[in-house]
XYZ file of N, CA, C and O in Angstrom:
680
model
N 92.266 83.792 150.381
C 93.595 84.510 149.965
C 93.786 84.582 148.519
O 93.413 83.733 147.882
N 94.521 85.863 148.650
C 94.877 86.266 147.382
C 96.277 86.424 147.071
O 96.926 86.336 148.113
N 96.660 85.582 146.282
C 98.011 85.371 145.869
C 98.345 86.453 145.110
O 98.023 87.114 143.992
N 99.267 86.781 145.225
C 100.124 88.210 144.712
C 101.103 87.685 143.735
O 102.022 87.038 144.320
N 101.132 88.327 142.756
C 102.223 88.241 141.713
C 103.270 88.900 141.601
O 103.198 90.370 142.417
N 104.719 88.768 141.535
C 105.628 89.592 141.842
C 105.934 90.555 140.521
O 105.380 90.000 139.469
N 106.244 91.204 140.731
C 106.061 92.646 139.476
C 107.332 92.089 138.753
O 107.971 90.918 138.166
N 106.705 92.137 137.013
C 107.891 91.920 136.222
C 108.984 92.386 136.160
O 109.273 93.702 136.189
N 109.909 91.292 135.869
C 111.152 92.042 135.758
C 112.029 91.424 134.509
O 111.603 90.147 133.997
N 112.673 92.622 134.136
C 113.073 91.862 132.453
C 114.032 91.101 132.887
O 115.145 91.314 133.277
N 113.964 89.662 131.876
C 114.958 88.783 132.302
C 116.022 88.588 130.783
O 115.708 89.223 129.753
N 116.442 87.433 131.093
C 117.781 87.373 129.701
C 116.903 86.936 128.511
O 117.124 87.014 127.437
N 116.040 86.688 128.865
C 115.233 85.763 127.601
C 114.096 86.749 127.178
O 113.446 86.113 126.138
N 113.822 87.454 127.347
C 112.792 88.649 127.234
C 113.242 90.012 126.750
O 113.725 90.282 127.240
N 113.262 89.534 125.843
C 113.976 91.080 124.732
C 113.330 92.733 125.191
O 111.817 92.573 125.317
N 114.038 93.559 125.804
C 113.077 94.861 125.704
C 113.781 95.704 124.645
O 114.787 95.382 124.316
N 113.351 96.938 124.544
C 114.120 97.978 123.640
C 115.278 98.328 123.882
O 115.919 98.323 122.956
N 115.749 98.145 125.210
C 117.065 98.348 125.709
C 118.105 97.114 125.045
O 119.002 97.379 124.980
N 117.688 95.909 124.726
C 118.294 94.848 124.408
C 118.197 94.516 122.885
O 118.873 93.560 122.377
N 117.567 95.357 122.389
C 117.745 95.277 120.463
C 119.176 95.020 119.999
O 119.958 95.984 120.670
N 119.263 94.349 118.920
C 120.497 93.934 118.217
C 120.631 94.995 117.236
O 121.674 95.248 116.517
N 119.819 95.754 116.556
C 119.869 96.532 115.869
C 119.438 98.001 116.088
O 118.174 98.076 116.538
N 120.148 98.501 115.924
C 119.533 100.223 116.305
C 119.660 101.217 114.606
O 119.787 100.592 113.572
N 118.605 102.235 115.146
C 118.243 103.102 113.746
C 119.878 103.211 112.948
O 120.303 103.187 111.650
N 121.038 103.445 113.307
C 122.327 104.205 112.766
C 122.785 102.390 112.080
O 123.225 102.545 110.701
N 122.320 101.730 112.781
C 122.920 100.078 112.077
C 122.081 100.116 110.647
O 122.686 99.508 109.792
N 120.923 100.154 110.629
C 120.297 99.640 109.769
C 120.607 100.658 108.103
O 120.881 100.584 107.267
N 120.627 101.984 108.655
C 121.218 102.972 107.919
C 122.534 102.752 107.277
O 122.280 102.918 105.980
N 123.803 102.345 107.576
C 124.686 101.785 107.178
C 124.461 100.680 106.780
O 125.338 100.524 105.453
N 123.555 99.831 106.831
C 123.796 98.542 106.049
C 122.872 98.563 104.734
O 123.202 98.045 103.900
N 121.831 99.638 104.769
C 121.480 100.177 103.489
C 121.910 100.752 102.665
O 121.898 100.836 101.430
N 122.713 101.655 103.302
C 123.634 102.592 102.700
C 124.746 101.710 101.833
O 124.989 101.915 100.640
N 125.250 100.415 102.135
C 125.869 99.838 102.030
C 125.712 99.036 100.555
O 126.385 98.803 99.658
N 124.298 98.993 101.213
C 123.947 97.856 100.056
C 123.561 98.609 99.096
O 123.791 97.863 97.377
N 122.850 99.528 99.031
C 122.502 100.540 97.502
C 124.310 100.923 97.065
O 124.200 100.716 95.230
N 124.910 101.473 97.686
C 126.396 101.405 96.835
C 127.155 100.400 96.410
O 127.401 100.684 94.940
N 126.699 99.237 96.666
C 127.488 97.955 95.946
C 126.172 97.425 94.883
O 126.772 97.743 93.536
N 125.293 98.079 95.144
C 124.434 97.773 93.808
C 124.527 98.966 92.509
O 124.310 98.648 91.562
N 124.797 99.925 92.809
C 125.086 100.980 92.079
C 126.360 100.875 91.278
O 126.418 100.956 90.345
N 127.429 100.172 92.276
C 128.815 99.928 91.621
C 128.614 99.077 90.564
O 129.006 98.886 89.586
N 127.370 97.710 90.641
C 127.618 96.484 90.263
C 126.398 96.938 88.805
O 127.088 96.726 87.738
N 126.074 97.964 89.122
C 125.112 98.391 87.808
C 126.066 99.155 86.985
O 125.976 99.102 85.515
N 127.068 99.610 87.316
C 127.611 100.977 86.745
C 128.975 100.158 85.974
O 129.128 100.480 84.757
N 129.513 99.258 86.950
C 130.517 98.419 86.005
C 130.442 97.366 85.189
O 131.595 96.880 84.650
N 129.650 96.624 85.693
C 129.594 95.186 85.015
C 129.146 95.093 83.716
O 129.636 94.576 82.633
N 128.162 95.985 82.943
C 128.305 96.335 81.601
C 129.642 96.660 80.975
O 130.152 95.774 79.975
N 129.999 97.426 81.347
C 132.022 97.823 80.882
C 132.712 96.536 80.928
O 133.442 96.570 79.922
N 132.960 95.936 82.160
C 133.287 94.586 81.968
C 133.306 93.628 80.564
O 134.241 93.306 79.880
N 131.796 93.707 80.118
C 131.969 92.923 78.931
C 131.907 93.540 77.382
O 131.923 93.334 76.313
N 131.745 95.197 77.760
C 132.111 95.815 76.405
C 132.992 95.377 75.395
O 132.748 95.616 74.313
N 134.160 95.349 75.565
C 135.279 94.701 74.955
C 135.199 93.583 74.123
O 135.424 93.047 73.201
N 133.959 92.636 74.625
C 133.699 91.479 73.891
C 132.483 91.735 72.791
O 132.239 90.977 71.974
N 131.852 93.044 72.919
C 130.497 93.224 72.582
C 130.287 94.268 71.296
O 129.637 94.391 70.390
N 131.885 95.211 71.217
C 132.235 96.492 70.849
C 132.033 95.321 68.914
O 132.647 94.823 68.737
N 131.705 96.231 68.354
C 131.830 96.249 66.508
C 133.297 96.795 66.543
O 133.679 97.710 66.867
N 133.559 96.859 64.778
C 134.934 97.689 64.535
C 134.525 99.069 64.663
O 135.673 99.789 64.426
N 133.912 99.501 64.568
C 133.548 101.102 64.184
C 133.822 102.000 65.504
O 132.755 102.244 66.128
N 135.038 102.121 65.328
C 134.627 103.324 66.628
C 136.231 103.881 66.410
O 136.618 104.294 65.353
N 136.259 104.642 67.226
C 137.690 105.572 66.828
C 138.944 105.132 66.193
O 139.783 106.114 65.494
N 139.217 104.413 66.756
C 140.829 103.863 66.627
C 140.348 103.425 65.050
O 141.739 103.551 64.445
N 139.573 102.581 64.240
C 139.239 102.576 63.089
C 139.730 103.628 62.293
O 140.323 103.515 61.440
N 138.988 104.695 62.566
C 138.746 105.897 61.723
C 139.981 106.554 61.293
O 140.614 106.712 60.691
N 140.405 106.637 63.089
C 142.287 107.031 62.712
C 142.921 106.145 62.090
O 143.904 106.598 61.580
N 143.207 104.938 61.971
C 143.744 103.776 61.511
C 143.786 104.098 60.365
O 144.902 104.396 59.204
N 142.634 104.101 59.540
C 142.533 104.114 58.166
C 142.906 105.797 57.530
O 143.618 105.362 56.617
N 142.633 106.630 58.420
C 142.878 108.074 58.023
C 144.799 108.309 57.876
O 145.341 108.492 56.982
N 145.408 107.583 58.737
C 146.654 107.438 58.912
C 147.232 106.433 58.014
O 148.511 107.437 57.145
N 146.636 105.742 57.529
C 147.343 104.447 56.672
C 147.135 105.186 55.218
O 147.952 105.049 54.356
N 146.102 106.077 54.723
C 145.527 106.403 53.427
C 146.304 107.552 53.481
O 147.314 107.768 52.582
N 146.590 108.619 54.726
C 147.440 109.877 54.432
C 148.797 109.630 54.245
O 149.871 109.966 53.528
N 149.741 108.060 54.812
C 151.000 108.073 55.107
C 151.589 106.831 54.194
O 152.524 106.961 53.791
N 150.729 105.987 53.742
C 150.621 105.042 52.855
C 150.283 104.875 51.802
O 151.243 104.193 50.847
N 149.667 104.612 51.805
C 147.961 103.942 50.737
C 148.051 104.995 49.697
O 148.512 104.899 48.380
N 147.711 106.352 49.606
C 147.895 107.715 48.718
C 148.932 107.771 48.057
O 148.986 109.097 47.593
N 150.001 107.870 48.866
C 151.312 108.142 48.778
C 152.476 107.640 49.015
O 152.397 106.341 49.194
N 153.502 108.452 49.427
C 155.024 107.317 49.716
C 155.152 107.547 51.127
O 155.207 108.567 51.525
N 155.735 106.422 51.714
C 155.670 106.414 53.364
C 156.854 107.641 53.829
O 156.951 107.754 55.273
N 158.024 107.441 52.901
C 158.809 108.687 52.827
C 158.621 110.043 53.098
O 159.015 110.640 53.633
N 157.808 110.497 52.338
C 156.864 111.760 52.672
C 154.962 111.808 53.354
O 154.407 111.651 52.170
N 155.040 111.256 54.468
C 153.242 111.570 54.741
C 152.713 112.226 54.381
O 153.520 113.649 54.765
N 151.795 112.265 54.351
C 150.492 113.322 53.969
C 151.046 113.678 53.019
O 150.617 115.048 52.539
N 151.419 113.611 51.908
C 151.381 113.890 50.307
C 150.987 113.131 49.345
O 152.028 112.041 49.390
N 150.269 113.477 49.057
C 149.417 112.418 48.102
C 150.161 112.064 46.784
O 150.345 113.241 46.021
N 150.255 111.186 46.443
C 150.755 110.445 45.126
C 149.341 110.880 44.006
O 148.171 110.466 43.979
N 149.476 111.685 43.197
C 148.461 112.153 42.288
C 147.612 110.876 41.670
O 146.315 110.886 41.545
N 148.902 109.990 40.828
C 148.242 108.810 40.406
C 147.500 107.872 41.381
O 146.495 107.027 40.644
N 148.194 107.468 42.266
C 147.790 106.618 43.224
C 146.144 106.967 43.591
O 145.147 106.150 43.716
N 145.999 108.180 44.091
C 145.010 109.089 44.505
C 143.947 108.648 43.837
O 142.406 108.431 43.825
N 143.980 109.034 42.375
C 143.111 109.218 40.895
C 142.741 107.363 40.963
O 141.125 107.452 40.698
N 143.733 106.863 40.777
C 143.322 105.232 41.074
C 142.321 104.672 41.682
O 141.453 103.920 42.105
N 142.571 105.151 42.899
C 142.072 104.626 44.255
C 140.631 104.838 44.486
O 139.889 104.155 44.645
N 140.562 106.352 43.981
C 138.965 106.738 44.177
C 138.113 106.210 42.725
O 136.857 106.706 42.956
N 138.642 106.196 42.056
C 138.061 105.107 40.728
C 137.879 104.301 40.564
O 137.498 103.396 39.809
N 138.269 103.410 41.984
C 138.280 102.096 42.120
C 139.024 101.048 41.032
O 138.464 99.854 40.861
N 140.076 101.663 40.677
C 140.671 100.569 39.777
C 141.556 99.905 40.504
O 142.165 100.223 41.738
N 142.531 99.121 39.944
C 143.630 98.536 40.588
C 144.638 99.193 40.491
O 145.312 100.388 39.725
N 145.303 99.000 41.274
C 146.784 99.369 41.934
C 147.726 99.826 40.985
O 148.364 98.971 40.257
N 148.265 101.174 40.239
C 149.316 101.089 39.198
C 150.684 100.641 40.240
O 150.432 100.606 41.602
N 151.632 100.868 39.707
C 152.857 100.220 40.142
C 153.425 101.205 41.070
O 153.026 102.434 41.047
N 153.645 100.742 42.222
C 153.949 102.195 43.454
C 152.932 102.235 44.282
O 153.330 102.550 45.165
N 151.856 101.755 44.195
C 150.957 102.452 45.196
C 150.649 101.055 45.684
O 150.650 99.871 45.733
N 149.913 101.503 47.048
C 150.297 99.740 48.139
C 148.673 99.592 48.694
O 148.160 99.477 49.642
N 147.353 99.496 47.832
C 146.505 99.286 48.237
C 146.102 98.030 47.403
O 146.623 97.447 46.230
N 144.746 97.369 47.650
C 144.586 96.147 47.361
C 143.513 95.836 46.703
O 143.011 94.903 46.657
N 143.013 96.763 45.461
C 142.238 96.295 44.925
C 142.396 95.583 43.857
O 143.061 95.603 43.328
N 141.361 94.463 43.830
C 141.776 92.822 42.583
C 140.901 93.959 41.217
O 141.499 93.426 40.568
N 139.784 94.198 41.830
C 138.695 94.729 40.814
C 138.318 96.153 40.549
O 138.464 96.216 42.321
N 137.592 96.406 40.082
C 137.015 98.129 39.884
C 136.109 98.116 40.716
O 135.338 98.905 41.251
N 135.228 96.710 41.026
C 133.955 96.281 41.752
C 134.178 96.573 43.011
O 133.318 96.693 44.164
N 135.262 96.311 43.604
C 135.589 95.713 44.997
C 135.279 97.333 46.139
O 135.810 98.070 45.553
N 134.898 97.082 46.948
C 134.488 97.830 47.807
C 135.769 98.685 48.900
O 136.564 97.976 48.755
N 136.409 100.159 49.062
C 137.509 100.484 49.705
C 137.832 99.662 50.717
O 138.797 99.671 51.328
N 136.645 98.752 51.920
C 136.862 98.422 53.011
C 138.488 97.214 52.669
O 139.015 97.312 53.293
N 138.101 96.514 51.341
C 139.520 95.385 51.661
C 140.904 96.154 51.029
O 141.642 95.931 51.593
N 140.546 97.625 50.178
C 142.012 97.931 50.076
C 142.331 98.458 51.099
O 143.584 98.845 51.796
N 141.500 99.060 52.375
C 142.050 99.416 53.435
C 142.170 98.723 54.975
O 142.415 98.462 55.766
N 141.726 97.353 54.913
C 142.005 96.268 55.517
C 141.021 96.536 56.636
O 141.330 96.461 57.609
N 139.618 97.007 56.659
C 138.631 96.936 57.485
C 137.436 95.719 57.010
O 136.808 95.601 55.646
N 136.965 95.244 58.282
C 136.000 94.351 57.941
C 134.994 95.032 57.255
O 134.470 95.820 57.036
N 133.821 94.047 56.616
C 132.840 94.178 55.553
C 131.761 94.559 56.103
O 131.090 95.300 56.275
N 131.681 94.492 57.553
C 130.447 94.876 58.170
C 130.395 96.107 58.609
O 129.861 96.728 59.054
N 131.859 96.800 58.822
C 131.818 98.100 59.202
C 131.699 99.125 57.728
O 132.348 98.619 56.740
N 130.922 99.952 57.815
C 130.387 100.936 56.892
C 131.484 102.118 57.081
O 131.418 102.687 57.880
N 132.109 102.384 55.514
C 133.152 103.201 55.157
C 132.517 104.315 54.435
O 132.126 103.885 53.071
N 133.388 105.634 54.530
C 133.649 106.776 53.547
C 134.755 107.683 53.680
O 135.176 107.674 54.714
N 135.595 107.661 52.554
C 136.676 108.371 52.266
C 136.151 109.556 51.570
O 135.720 109.145 50.575
N 136.367 110.825 52.110
C 136.384 111.989 51.098
C 137.512 112.918 51.159
O 138.271 113.029 52.224
N 137.882 113.663 49.849
C 138.955 114.571 50.244
C 137.914 115.528 49.592
O 137.669 115.734 48.343
N 138.307 116.753 50.400
C 137.913 118.330 50.436
C 138.646 119.222 50.021
O 139.865 119.492 50.704
N 138.611 119.939 49.192
C 139.571 121.167 48.921
C 139.031 122.419 49.910
O 138.156 122.226 50.770
N 139.811 123.390 49.799
C 139.960 124.248 51.179
C 138.088 125.418 51.035
O 138.365 125.440 51.719
N 137.690 124.966 49.580
C 136.750 125.679 49.647
C 135.200 124.988 50.147
O 134.386 125.440 50.051
N 135.562 123.510 50.537
C 134.605 122.983 50.846
C 134.186 121.852 49.738
O 132.967 121.198 50.175
N 134.679 122.159 48.614
C 134.263 121.198 47.543
C 135.025 119.369 47.628
O 135.711 119.428 47.935
N 133.939 118.855 47.229
C 134.569 117.412 47.248
C 135.367 116.974 46.090
O 134.596 117.287 44.823
N 136.429 116.835 46.318
C 137.358 116.421 45.018
C 137.171 114.821 44.428
O 137.107 114.619 43.757
N 137.040 114.087 46.125
C 137.022 112.917 45.783
C 136.186 112.101 46.867
O 135.954 112.631 47.937
N 135.674 110.779 46.410
C 134.884 110.259 46.894
C 134.637 109.083 47.167
O 134.842 108.365 45.506
N 134.754 107.975 47.742
C 134.546 106.608 47.778
C 133.559 106.207 48.971
O 133.966 106.713 50.155
N 133.294 104.885 48.913
C 132.819 103.978 49.463
C 131.019 104.515 49.794
O 130.608 104.919 49.020
N 130.566 104.132 50.998
C 129.283 104.226 51.105
C 128.445 105.731 51.551
O 129.293 106.592 52.128
N 127.228 106.168 51.039
C 126.847 107.315 51.209
C 126.460 107.561 52.921
O 125.879 107.030 53.533
N 126.877 108.853 53.516
C 126.989 109.146 54.661
C 125.699 109.760 55.221
O 125.114 110.219 56.280
N 124.578 109.885 54.288
C 123.238 110.827 54.371
C 122.241 110.025 54.957
O 122.117 110.752 56.103
N 121.774 108.608 55.553
C 121.357 107.945 56.376
C 122.088 107.321 57.525
O 121.627 106.196 57.973
N 123.527 107.712 57.608
C 124.060 106.997 58.749
C 123.901 107.921 60.156
O 123.785 108.655 60.235
N 124.251 106.650 61.351
C 123.821 107.196 62.237
C 124.968 106.931 63.643
O 125.945 106.240 62.740
N 125.414 107.758 64.487
C 126.618 107.305 64.955
C 128.320 106.780 64.065
O 128.495 106.506 63.917
N 128.357 108.387 63.522
C 129.295 108.238 62.752
C 130.531 108.851 63.354
O 130.637 110.275 63.966
N 131.576 108.447 63.130
C 132.990 108.566 63.465
C 133.626 109.095 62.621
O 134.132 108.226 61.482
N 134.711 110.036 62.651
C 135.194 110.932 61.822
C 137.075 111.343 62.143
O 136.371 111.759 63.149
N 137.570 110.493 61.318
C 138.583 111.339 61.539
C 139.431 112.270 60.250
O 138.947 111.905 59.123
N 140.181 112.968 60.323
C 140.181 114.036 59.545
C 141.821 114.285 59.641
O 142.137 114.674 60.622
N 142.135 114.536 58.031
C 144.066 114.624 58.480
C 144.241 115.781 57.026
O 143.173 115.679 56.229
N 144.771 116.881 57.042
C 145.368 117.852 56.111
C 146.195 117.163 55.482
O 147.264 116.841 56.094
N 146.119 116.909 54.099
C 146.822 116.492 52.873
C 147.630 117.586 52.307
O 146.889 118.198 51.852
N 148.268 117.251 51.350
C 149.145 117.375 50.341
C 148.906 116.783 48.871
O 149.314 115.908 48.629
N 147.594 117.700 48.381
C 147.764 116.857 46.756
C 147.961 117.385 45.689
O 147.495 119.179 45.479
N 148.712 117.398 44.932
C 149.171 118.021 43.733
C 149.701 120.053 44.252
O 148.829 120.662 43.543
N 150.197 120.047 45.128
C 150.907 121.271 45.563
C 150.072 121.873 46.022
O 150.263 123.088 46.935
N 148.801 121.385 46.437
C 147.950 121.889 47.423
C 147.071 121.364 48.801
O 147.114 120.345 48.564
N 146.806 122.210 49.572
C 146.229 121.763 50.632
C 144.633 121.171 50.591
O 144.470 121.988 49.989
N 144.366 120.102 51.459
C 143.343 119.343 51.063
C 143.023 118.668 52.413
O 144.221 118.714 53.233
N 141.833 118.444 52.676
C 141.148 117.748 54.029
C 140.843 116.472 53.562
O 140.007 116.350 52.361
N 141.463 115.394 54.177
C 141.065 114.070 53.966
C 140.191 113.482 55.221
O 140.744 113.655 56.200
N 138.986 113.421 55.086
C 138.016 112.675 55.762
C 137.785 111.194 55.608
O 137.386 110.742 54.412
N 137.845 110.814 56.996
C 137.271 109.159 56.789
C 136.229 109.231 58.154
O 136.611 109.402 59.430
N 135.348 108.753 57.451
C 134.058 108.101 58.544
C 133.683 107.139 58.415
O 133.598 105.980 57.506
N 133.606 106.350 59.833
C 133.146 104.715 59.765
C 131.941 104.626 60.625
O 131.853 105.466 62.131
N 131.130 104.178 60.463
C 129.982 103.680 60.984
C 129.282 102.496 61.607
O 129.930 101.707 60.266
């Protein structure tokens, strides 16, 4: 007597291709969402911590120093961008401020960072250039080996003539 087996019938406990829970489209959508999430994390997490890790050498410092020099320190705040000859000459000579000048050198050997309210860790150069491109006044560190220099420029009036005031920060 031979026993015959009944034909195989798909049951609820045996999965077949039709009973799969994940399709190719489901996998593609999941992988895409994962990759987009990872791209978002890599793009924006470093930016969230950047304000806590930046140094002071950024465009805001250069602009602030240039404005302060052109409107207050080297001249009169009533006449912005008009430089006082005495204040300008004494500032670039690293001398103590004469009466009426508003920078804070205590001795002639101090760095202009103190006079301009900039951290000692920030490297600074202030230059006044005439219309022909010749340097008239220069103070601060040499820019020859500087990298990532941020420059702010202001047009000022000195001794009745127009000059360019450059503030370089790195």
